[in-house]
Tab-separated table of N, CA and C in Angstrom:
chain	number	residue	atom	x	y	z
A	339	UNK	N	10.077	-17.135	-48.229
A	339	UNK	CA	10.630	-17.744	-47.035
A	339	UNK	C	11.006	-16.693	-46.000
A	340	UNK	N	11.355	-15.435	-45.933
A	340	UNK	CA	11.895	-14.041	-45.612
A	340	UNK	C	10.405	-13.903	-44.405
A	341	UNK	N	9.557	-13.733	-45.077
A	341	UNK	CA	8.394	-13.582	-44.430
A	341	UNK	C	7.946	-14.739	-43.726
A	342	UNK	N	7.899	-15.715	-43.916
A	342	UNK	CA	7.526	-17.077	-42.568
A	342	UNK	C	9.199	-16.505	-41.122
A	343	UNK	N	9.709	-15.754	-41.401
A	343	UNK	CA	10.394	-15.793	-39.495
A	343	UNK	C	10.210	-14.352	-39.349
A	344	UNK	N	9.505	-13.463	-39.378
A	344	UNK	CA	8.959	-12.189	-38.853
A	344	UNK	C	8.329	-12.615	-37.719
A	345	UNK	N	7.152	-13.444	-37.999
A	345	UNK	CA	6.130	-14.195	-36.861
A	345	UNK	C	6.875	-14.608	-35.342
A	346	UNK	N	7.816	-15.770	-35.842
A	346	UNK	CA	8.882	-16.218	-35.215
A	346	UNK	C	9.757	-15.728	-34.236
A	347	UNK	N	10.421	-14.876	-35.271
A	347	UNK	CA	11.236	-13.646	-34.537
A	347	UNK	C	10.172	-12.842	-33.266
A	348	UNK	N	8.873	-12.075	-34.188
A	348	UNK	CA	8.368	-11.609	-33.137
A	348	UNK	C	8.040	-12.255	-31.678
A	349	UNK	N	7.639	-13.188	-32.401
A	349	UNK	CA	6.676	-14.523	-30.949
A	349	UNK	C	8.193	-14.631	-29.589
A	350	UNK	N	9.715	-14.247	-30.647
A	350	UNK	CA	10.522	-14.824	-29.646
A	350	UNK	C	11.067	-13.485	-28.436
A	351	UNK	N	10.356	-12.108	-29.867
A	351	UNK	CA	11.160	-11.015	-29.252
A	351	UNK	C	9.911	-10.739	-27.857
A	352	UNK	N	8.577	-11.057	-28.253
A	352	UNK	CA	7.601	-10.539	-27.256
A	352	UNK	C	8.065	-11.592	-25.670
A	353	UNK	N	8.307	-13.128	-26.430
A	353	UNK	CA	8.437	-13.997	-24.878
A	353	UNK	C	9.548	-13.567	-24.057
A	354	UNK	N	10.881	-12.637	-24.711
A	354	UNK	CA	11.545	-12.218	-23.875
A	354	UNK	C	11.614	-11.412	-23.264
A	355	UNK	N	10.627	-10.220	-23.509
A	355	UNK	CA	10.255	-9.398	-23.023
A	355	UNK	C	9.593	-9.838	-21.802
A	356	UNK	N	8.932	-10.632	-21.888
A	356	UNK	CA	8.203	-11.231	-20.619
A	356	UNK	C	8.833	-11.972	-18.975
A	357	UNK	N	10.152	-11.893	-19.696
A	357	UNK	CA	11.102	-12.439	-18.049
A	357	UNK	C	11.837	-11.099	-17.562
A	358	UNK	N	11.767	-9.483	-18.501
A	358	UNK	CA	12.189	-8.682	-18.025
A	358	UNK	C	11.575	-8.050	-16.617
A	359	UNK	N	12.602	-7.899	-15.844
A	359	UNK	CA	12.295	-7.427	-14.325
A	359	UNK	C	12.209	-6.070	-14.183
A	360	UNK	N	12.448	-5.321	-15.036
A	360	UNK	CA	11.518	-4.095	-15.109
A	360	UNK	C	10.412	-4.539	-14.810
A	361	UNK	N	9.233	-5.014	-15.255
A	361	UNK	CA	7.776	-4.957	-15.067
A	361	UNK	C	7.461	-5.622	-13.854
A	362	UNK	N	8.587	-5.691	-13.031
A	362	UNK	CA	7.894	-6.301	-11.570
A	362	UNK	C	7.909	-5.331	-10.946
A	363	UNK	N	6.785	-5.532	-9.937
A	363	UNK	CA	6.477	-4.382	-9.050
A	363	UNK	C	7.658	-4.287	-8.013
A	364	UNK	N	7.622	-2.472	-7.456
A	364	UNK	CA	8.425	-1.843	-6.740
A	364	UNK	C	8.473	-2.291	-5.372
A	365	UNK	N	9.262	-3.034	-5.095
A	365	UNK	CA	8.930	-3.628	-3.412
A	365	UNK	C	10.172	-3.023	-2.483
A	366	UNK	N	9.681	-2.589	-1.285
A	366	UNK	CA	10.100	-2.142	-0.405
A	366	UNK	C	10.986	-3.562	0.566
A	367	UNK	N	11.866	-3.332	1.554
A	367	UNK	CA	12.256	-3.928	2.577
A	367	UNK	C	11.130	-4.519	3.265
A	368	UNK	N	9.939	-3.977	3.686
A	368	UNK	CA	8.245	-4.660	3.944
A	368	UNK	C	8.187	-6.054	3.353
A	369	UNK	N	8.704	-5.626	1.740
A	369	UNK	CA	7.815	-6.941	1.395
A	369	UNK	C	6.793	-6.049	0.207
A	370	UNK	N	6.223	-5.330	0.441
A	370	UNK	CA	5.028	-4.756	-0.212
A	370	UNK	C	5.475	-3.467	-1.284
A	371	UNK	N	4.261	-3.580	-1.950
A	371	UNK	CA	4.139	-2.660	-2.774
A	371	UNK	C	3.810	-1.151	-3.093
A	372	UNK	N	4.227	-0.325	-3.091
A	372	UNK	CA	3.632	1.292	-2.785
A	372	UNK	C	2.514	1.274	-3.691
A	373	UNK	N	2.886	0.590	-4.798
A	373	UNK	CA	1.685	1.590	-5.786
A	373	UNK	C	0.343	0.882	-5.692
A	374	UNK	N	0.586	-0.586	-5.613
A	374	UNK	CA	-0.566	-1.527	-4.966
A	374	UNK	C	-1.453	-0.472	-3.430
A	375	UNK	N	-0.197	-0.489	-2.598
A	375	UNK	CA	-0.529	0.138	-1.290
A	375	UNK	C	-1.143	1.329	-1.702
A	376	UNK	N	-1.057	2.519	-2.296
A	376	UNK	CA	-2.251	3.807	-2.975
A	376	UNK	C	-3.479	3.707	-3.704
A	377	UNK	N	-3.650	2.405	-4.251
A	377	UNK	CA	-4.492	2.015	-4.999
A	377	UNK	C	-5.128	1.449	-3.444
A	378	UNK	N	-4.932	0.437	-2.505
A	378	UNK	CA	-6.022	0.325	-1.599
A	378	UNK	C	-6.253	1.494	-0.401
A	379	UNK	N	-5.193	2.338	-0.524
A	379	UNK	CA	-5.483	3.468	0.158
A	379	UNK	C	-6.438	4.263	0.050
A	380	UNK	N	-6.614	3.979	-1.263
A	380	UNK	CA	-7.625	5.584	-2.265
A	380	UNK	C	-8.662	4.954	-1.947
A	381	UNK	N	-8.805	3.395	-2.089
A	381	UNK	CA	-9.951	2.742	-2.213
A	381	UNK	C	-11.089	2.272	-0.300
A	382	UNK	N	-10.258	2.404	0.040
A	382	UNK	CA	-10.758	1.576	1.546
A	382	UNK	C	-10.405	2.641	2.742
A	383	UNK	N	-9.543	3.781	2.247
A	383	UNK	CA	-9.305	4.950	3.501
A	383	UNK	C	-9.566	6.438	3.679
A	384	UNK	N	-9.892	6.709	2.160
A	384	UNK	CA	-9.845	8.550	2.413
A	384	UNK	C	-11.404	8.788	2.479
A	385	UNK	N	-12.272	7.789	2.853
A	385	UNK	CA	-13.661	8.224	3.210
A	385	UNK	C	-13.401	8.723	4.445
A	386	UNK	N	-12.219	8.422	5.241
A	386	UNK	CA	-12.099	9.332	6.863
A	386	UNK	C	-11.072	9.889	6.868
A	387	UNK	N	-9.750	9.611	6.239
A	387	UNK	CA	-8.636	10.114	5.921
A	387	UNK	C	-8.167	10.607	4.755
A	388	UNK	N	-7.872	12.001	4.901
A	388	UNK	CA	-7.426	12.703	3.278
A	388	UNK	C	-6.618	11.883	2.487
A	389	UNK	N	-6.530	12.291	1.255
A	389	UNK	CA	-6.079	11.516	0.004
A	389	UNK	C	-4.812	11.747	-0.077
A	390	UNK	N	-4.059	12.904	0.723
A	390	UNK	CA	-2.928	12.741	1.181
A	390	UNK	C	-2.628	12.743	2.751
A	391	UNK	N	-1.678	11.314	2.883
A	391	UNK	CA	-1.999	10.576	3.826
A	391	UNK	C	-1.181	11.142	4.929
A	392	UNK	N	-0.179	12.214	4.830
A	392	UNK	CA	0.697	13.254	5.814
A	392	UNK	C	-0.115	14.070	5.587
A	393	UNK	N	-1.790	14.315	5.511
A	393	UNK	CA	-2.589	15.709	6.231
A	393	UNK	C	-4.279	14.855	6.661
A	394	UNK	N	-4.221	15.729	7.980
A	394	UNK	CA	-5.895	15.237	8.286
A	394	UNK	C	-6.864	15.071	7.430
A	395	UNK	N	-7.591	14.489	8.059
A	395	UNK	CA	-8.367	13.584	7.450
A	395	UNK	C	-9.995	14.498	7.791
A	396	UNK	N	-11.371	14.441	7.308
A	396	UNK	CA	-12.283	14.751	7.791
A	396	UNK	C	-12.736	14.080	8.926
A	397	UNK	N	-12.370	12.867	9.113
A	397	UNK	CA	-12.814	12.170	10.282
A	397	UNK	C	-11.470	11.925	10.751
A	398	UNK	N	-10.281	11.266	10.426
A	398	UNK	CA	-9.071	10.355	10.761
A	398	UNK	C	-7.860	11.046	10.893
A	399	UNK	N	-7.122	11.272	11.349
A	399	UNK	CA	-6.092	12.101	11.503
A	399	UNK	C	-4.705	11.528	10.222
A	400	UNK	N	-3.457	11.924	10.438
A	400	UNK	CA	-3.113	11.889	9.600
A	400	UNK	C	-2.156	10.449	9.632
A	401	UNK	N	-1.711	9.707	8.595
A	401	UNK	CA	-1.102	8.096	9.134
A	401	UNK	C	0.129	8.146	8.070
A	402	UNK	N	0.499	9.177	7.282
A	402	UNK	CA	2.187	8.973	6.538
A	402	UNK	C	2.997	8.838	7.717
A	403	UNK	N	3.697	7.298	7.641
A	403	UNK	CA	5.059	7.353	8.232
A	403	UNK	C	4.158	6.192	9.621
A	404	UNK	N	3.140	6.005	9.547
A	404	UNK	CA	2.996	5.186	10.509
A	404	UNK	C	3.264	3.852	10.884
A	405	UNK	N	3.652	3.131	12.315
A	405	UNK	CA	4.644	1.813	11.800
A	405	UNK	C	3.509	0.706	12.146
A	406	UNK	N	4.233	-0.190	11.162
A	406	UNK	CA	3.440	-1.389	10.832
A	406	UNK	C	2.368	-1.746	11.670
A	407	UNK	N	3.298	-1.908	12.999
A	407	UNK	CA	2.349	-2.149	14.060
A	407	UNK	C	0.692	-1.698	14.011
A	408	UNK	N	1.307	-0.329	13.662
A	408	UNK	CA	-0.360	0.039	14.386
A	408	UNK	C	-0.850	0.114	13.172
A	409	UNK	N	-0.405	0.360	12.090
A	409	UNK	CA	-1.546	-0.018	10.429
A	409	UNK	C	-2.295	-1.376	10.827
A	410	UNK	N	-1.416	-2.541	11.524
A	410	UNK	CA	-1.715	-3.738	11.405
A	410	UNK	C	-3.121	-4.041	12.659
A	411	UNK	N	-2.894	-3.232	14.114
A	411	UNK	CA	-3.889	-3.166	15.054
A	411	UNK	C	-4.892	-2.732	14.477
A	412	UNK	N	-4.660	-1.186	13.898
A	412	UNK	CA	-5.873	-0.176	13.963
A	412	UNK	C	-6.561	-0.926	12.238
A	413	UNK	N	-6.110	-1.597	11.395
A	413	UNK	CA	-7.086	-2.126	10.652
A	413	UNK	C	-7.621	-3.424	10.598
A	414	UNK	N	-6.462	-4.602	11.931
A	414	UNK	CA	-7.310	-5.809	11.418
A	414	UNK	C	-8.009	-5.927	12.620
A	415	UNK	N	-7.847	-5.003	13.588
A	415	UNK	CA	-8.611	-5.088	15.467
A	415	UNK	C	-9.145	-4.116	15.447
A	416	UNK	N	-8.929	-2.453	14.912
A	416	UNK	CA	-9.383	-1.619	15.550
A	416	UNK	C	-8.995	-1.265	17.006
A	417	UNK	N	-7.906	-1.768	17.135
A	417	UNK	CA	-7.270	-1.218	18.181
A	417	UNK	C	-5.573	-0.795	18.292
A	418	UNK	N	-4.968	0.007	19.348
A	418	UNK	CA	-3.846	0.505	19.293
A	418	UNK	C	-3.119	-0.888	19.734
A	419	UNK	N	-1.507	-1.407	19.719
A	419	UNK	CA	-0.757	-1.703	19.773
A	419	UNK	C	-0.573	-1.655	21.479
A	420	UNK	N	0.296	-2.319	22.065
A	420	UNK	CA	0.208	-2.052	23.784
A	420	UNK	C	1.179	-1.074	23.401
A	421	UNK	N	1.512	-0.152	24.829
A	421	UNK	CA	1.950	1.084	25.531
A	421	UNK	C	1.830	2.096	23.848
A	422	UNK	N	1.107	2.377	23.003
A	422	UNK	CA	0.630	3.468	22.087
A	422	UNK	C	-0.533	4.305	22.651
A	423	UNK	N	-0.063	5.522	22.515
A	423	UNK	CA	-0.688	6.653	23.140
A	423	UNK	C	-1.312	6.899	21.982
A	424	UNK	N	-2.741	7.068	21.581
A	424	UNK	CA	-3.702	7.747	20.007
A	424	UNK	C	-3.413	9.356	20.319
A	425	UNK	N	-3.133	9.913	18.901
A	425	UNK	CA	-3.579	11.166	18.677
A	425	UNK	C	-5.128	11.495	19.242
A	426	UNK	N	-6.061	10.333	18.948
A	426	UNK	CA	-7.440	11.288	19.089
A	426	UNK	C	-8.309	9.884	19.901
A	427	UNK	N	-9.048	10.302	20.746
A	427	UNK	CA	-9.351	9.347	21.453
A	427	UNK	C	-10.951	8.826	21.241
A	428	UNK	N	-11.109	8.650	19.467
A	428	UNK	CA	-12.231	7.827	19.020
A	428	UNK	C	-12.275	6.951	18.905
A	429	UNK	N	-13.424	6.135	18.591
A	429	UNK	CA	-13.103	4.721	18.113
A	429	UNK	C	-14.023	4.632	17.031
A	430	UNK	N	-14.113	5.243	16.211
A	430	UNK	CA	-14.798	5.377	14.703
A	430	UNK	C	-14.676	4.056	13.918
A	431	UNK	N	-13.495	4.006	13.737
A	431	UNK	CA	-12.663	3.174	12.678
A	431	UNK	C	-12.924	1.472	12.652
A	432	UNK	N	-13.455	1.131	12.205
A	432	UNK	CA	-14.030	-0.252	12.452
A	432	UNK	C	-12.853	-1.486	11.858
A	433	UNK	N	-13.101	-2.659	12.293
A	433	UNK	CA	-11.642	-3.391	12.111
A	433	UNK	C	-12.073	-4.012	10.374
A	434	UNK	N	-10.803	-3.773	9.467
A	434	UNK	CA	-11.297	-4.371	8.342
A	434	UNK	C	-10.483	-5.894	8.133
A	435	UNK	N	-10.882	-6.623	8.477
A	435	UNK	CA	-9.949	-8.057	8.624
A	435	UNK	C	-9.930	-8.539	6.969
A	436	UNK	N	-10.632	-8.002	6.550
A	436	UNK	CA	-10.532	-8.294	4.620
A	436	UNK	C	-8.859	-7.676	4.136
A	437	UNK	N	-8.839	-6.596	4.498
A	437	UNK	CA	-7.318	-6.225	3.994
A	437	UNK	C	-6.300	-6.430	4.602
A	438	UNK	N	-6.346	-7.938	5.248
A	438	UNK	CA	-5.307	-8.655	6.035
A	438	UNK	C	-3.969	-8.761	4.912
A	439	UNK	N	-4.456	-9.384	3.828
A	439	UNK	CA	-3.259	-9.561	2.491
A	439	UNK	C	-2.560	-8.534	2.322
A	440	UNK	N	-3.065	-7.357	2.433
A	440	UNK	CA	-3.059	-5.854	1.849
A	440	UNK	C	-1.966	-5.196	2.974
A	441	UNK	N	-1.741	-5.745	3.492
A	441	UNK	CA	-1.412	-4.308	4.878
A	441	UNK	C	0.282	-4.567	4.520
A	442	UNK	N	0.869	-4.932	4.128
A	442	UNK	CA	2.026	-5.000	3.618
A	442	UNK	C	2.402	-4.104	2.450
A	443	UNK	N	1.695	-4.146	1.296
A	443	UNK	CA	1.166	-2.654	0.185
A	443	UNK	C	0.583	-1.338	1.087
A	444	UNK	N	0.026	-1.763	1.899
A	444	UNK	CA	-0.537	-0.311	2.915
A	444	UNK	C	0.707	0.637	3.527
A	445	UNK	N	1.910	-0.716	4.303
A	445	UNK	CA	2.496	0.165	4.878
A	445	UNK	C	3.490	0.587	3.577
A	446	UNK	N	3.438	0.205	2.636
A	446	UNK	CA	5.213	0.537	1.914
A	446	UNK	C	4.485	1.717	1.829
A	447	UNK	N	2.902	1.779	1.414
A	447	UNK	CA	2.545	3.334	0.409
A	447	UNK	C	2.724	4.510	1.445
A	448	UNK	N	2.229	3.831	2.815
A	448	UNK	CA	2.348	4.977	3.626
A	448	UNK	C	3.876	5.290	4.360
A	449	UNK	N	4.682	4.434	4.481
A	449	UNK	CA	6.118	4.629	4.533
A	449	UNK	C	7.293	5.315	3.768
A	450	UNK	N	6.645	5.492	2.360
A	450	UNK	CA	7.750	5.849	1.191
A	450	UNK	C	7.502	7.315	1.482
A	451	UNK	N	8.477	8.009	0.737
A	451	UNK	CA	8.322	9.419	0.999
A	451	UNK	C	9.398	9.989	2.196
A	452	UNK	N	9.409	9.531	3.612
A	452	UNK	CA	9.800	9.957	4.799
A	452	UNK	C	9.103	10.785	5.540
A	453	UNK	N	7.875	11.203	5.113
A	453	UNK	CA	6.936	12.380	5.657
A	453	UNK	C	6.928	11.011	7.082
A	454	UNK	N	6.444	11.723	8.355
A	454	UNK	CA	6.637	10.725	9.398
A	454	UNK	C	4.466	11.583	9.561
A	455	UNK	N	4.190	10.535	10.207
A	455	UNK	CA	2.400	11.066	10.564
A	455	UNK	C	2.031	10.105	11.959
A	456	UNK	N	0.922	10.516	12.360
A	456	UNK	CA	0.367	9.480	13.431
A	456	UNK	C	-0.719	8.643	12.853
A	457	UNK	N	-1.030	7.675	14.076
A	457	UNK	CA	-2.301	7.082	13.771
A	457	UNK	C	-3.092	6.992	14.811
């Protein structure tokens, strides 16, 4: 009988583990997620912008610390924000309206830290 509530016990110790709030993700005042936000960073930005996001980029200049605003222009328009002056006066950067969900994880990843950057 000793051995039929091991199962039990376990089944009850694993389901409580499962409402612990440790395993929820790290969210910023944004709303969003940093580590989500590096994972689409790595994935959708350092083909023009370095992999660290407070130093230039081969094509893109540098965007740690940049505010929402213009993460939100320069990726779902491809364009600056009104009265924003650009570091560099290309227009490379094409609008990605797919990582509309995303730009909330974009800015926490590029916000955390305090390094301040342009875009």
């Amino acid at each position: 009988m000793r051995k039929g509530w091991y199962p039990v016990l376990l089944i009850a110790w694993l389901l409580s583990a499962c409402g612990n709030d440790a395993n929820q993700p790290t969210s910023t005042a944004q709303g969003g997620d940093p580590k989500r936000g590096r994972g689409i960073y790595l994935s959708a930005c350092v083909a023009c912008h370095n992999s660290d996001p407070s130093k230039e980029g081969p094509i893109g200049p540098a965007i740690k610390g940049s505010p929402k605003e213009l993460i939100e222009a320069r990726v779902l328009r491809a364009s600056y924000p009104p009265g924003y002056t650009p570091k560099r006066n290309t227009h490379i950067m094409p609008a990605q309206p797919y990582l509309k969900d995303a730009l909330p994880d974009l800015a926490a990843f590029l916000n955390e830290g305090g390094k301040k950057g342009a875009g």
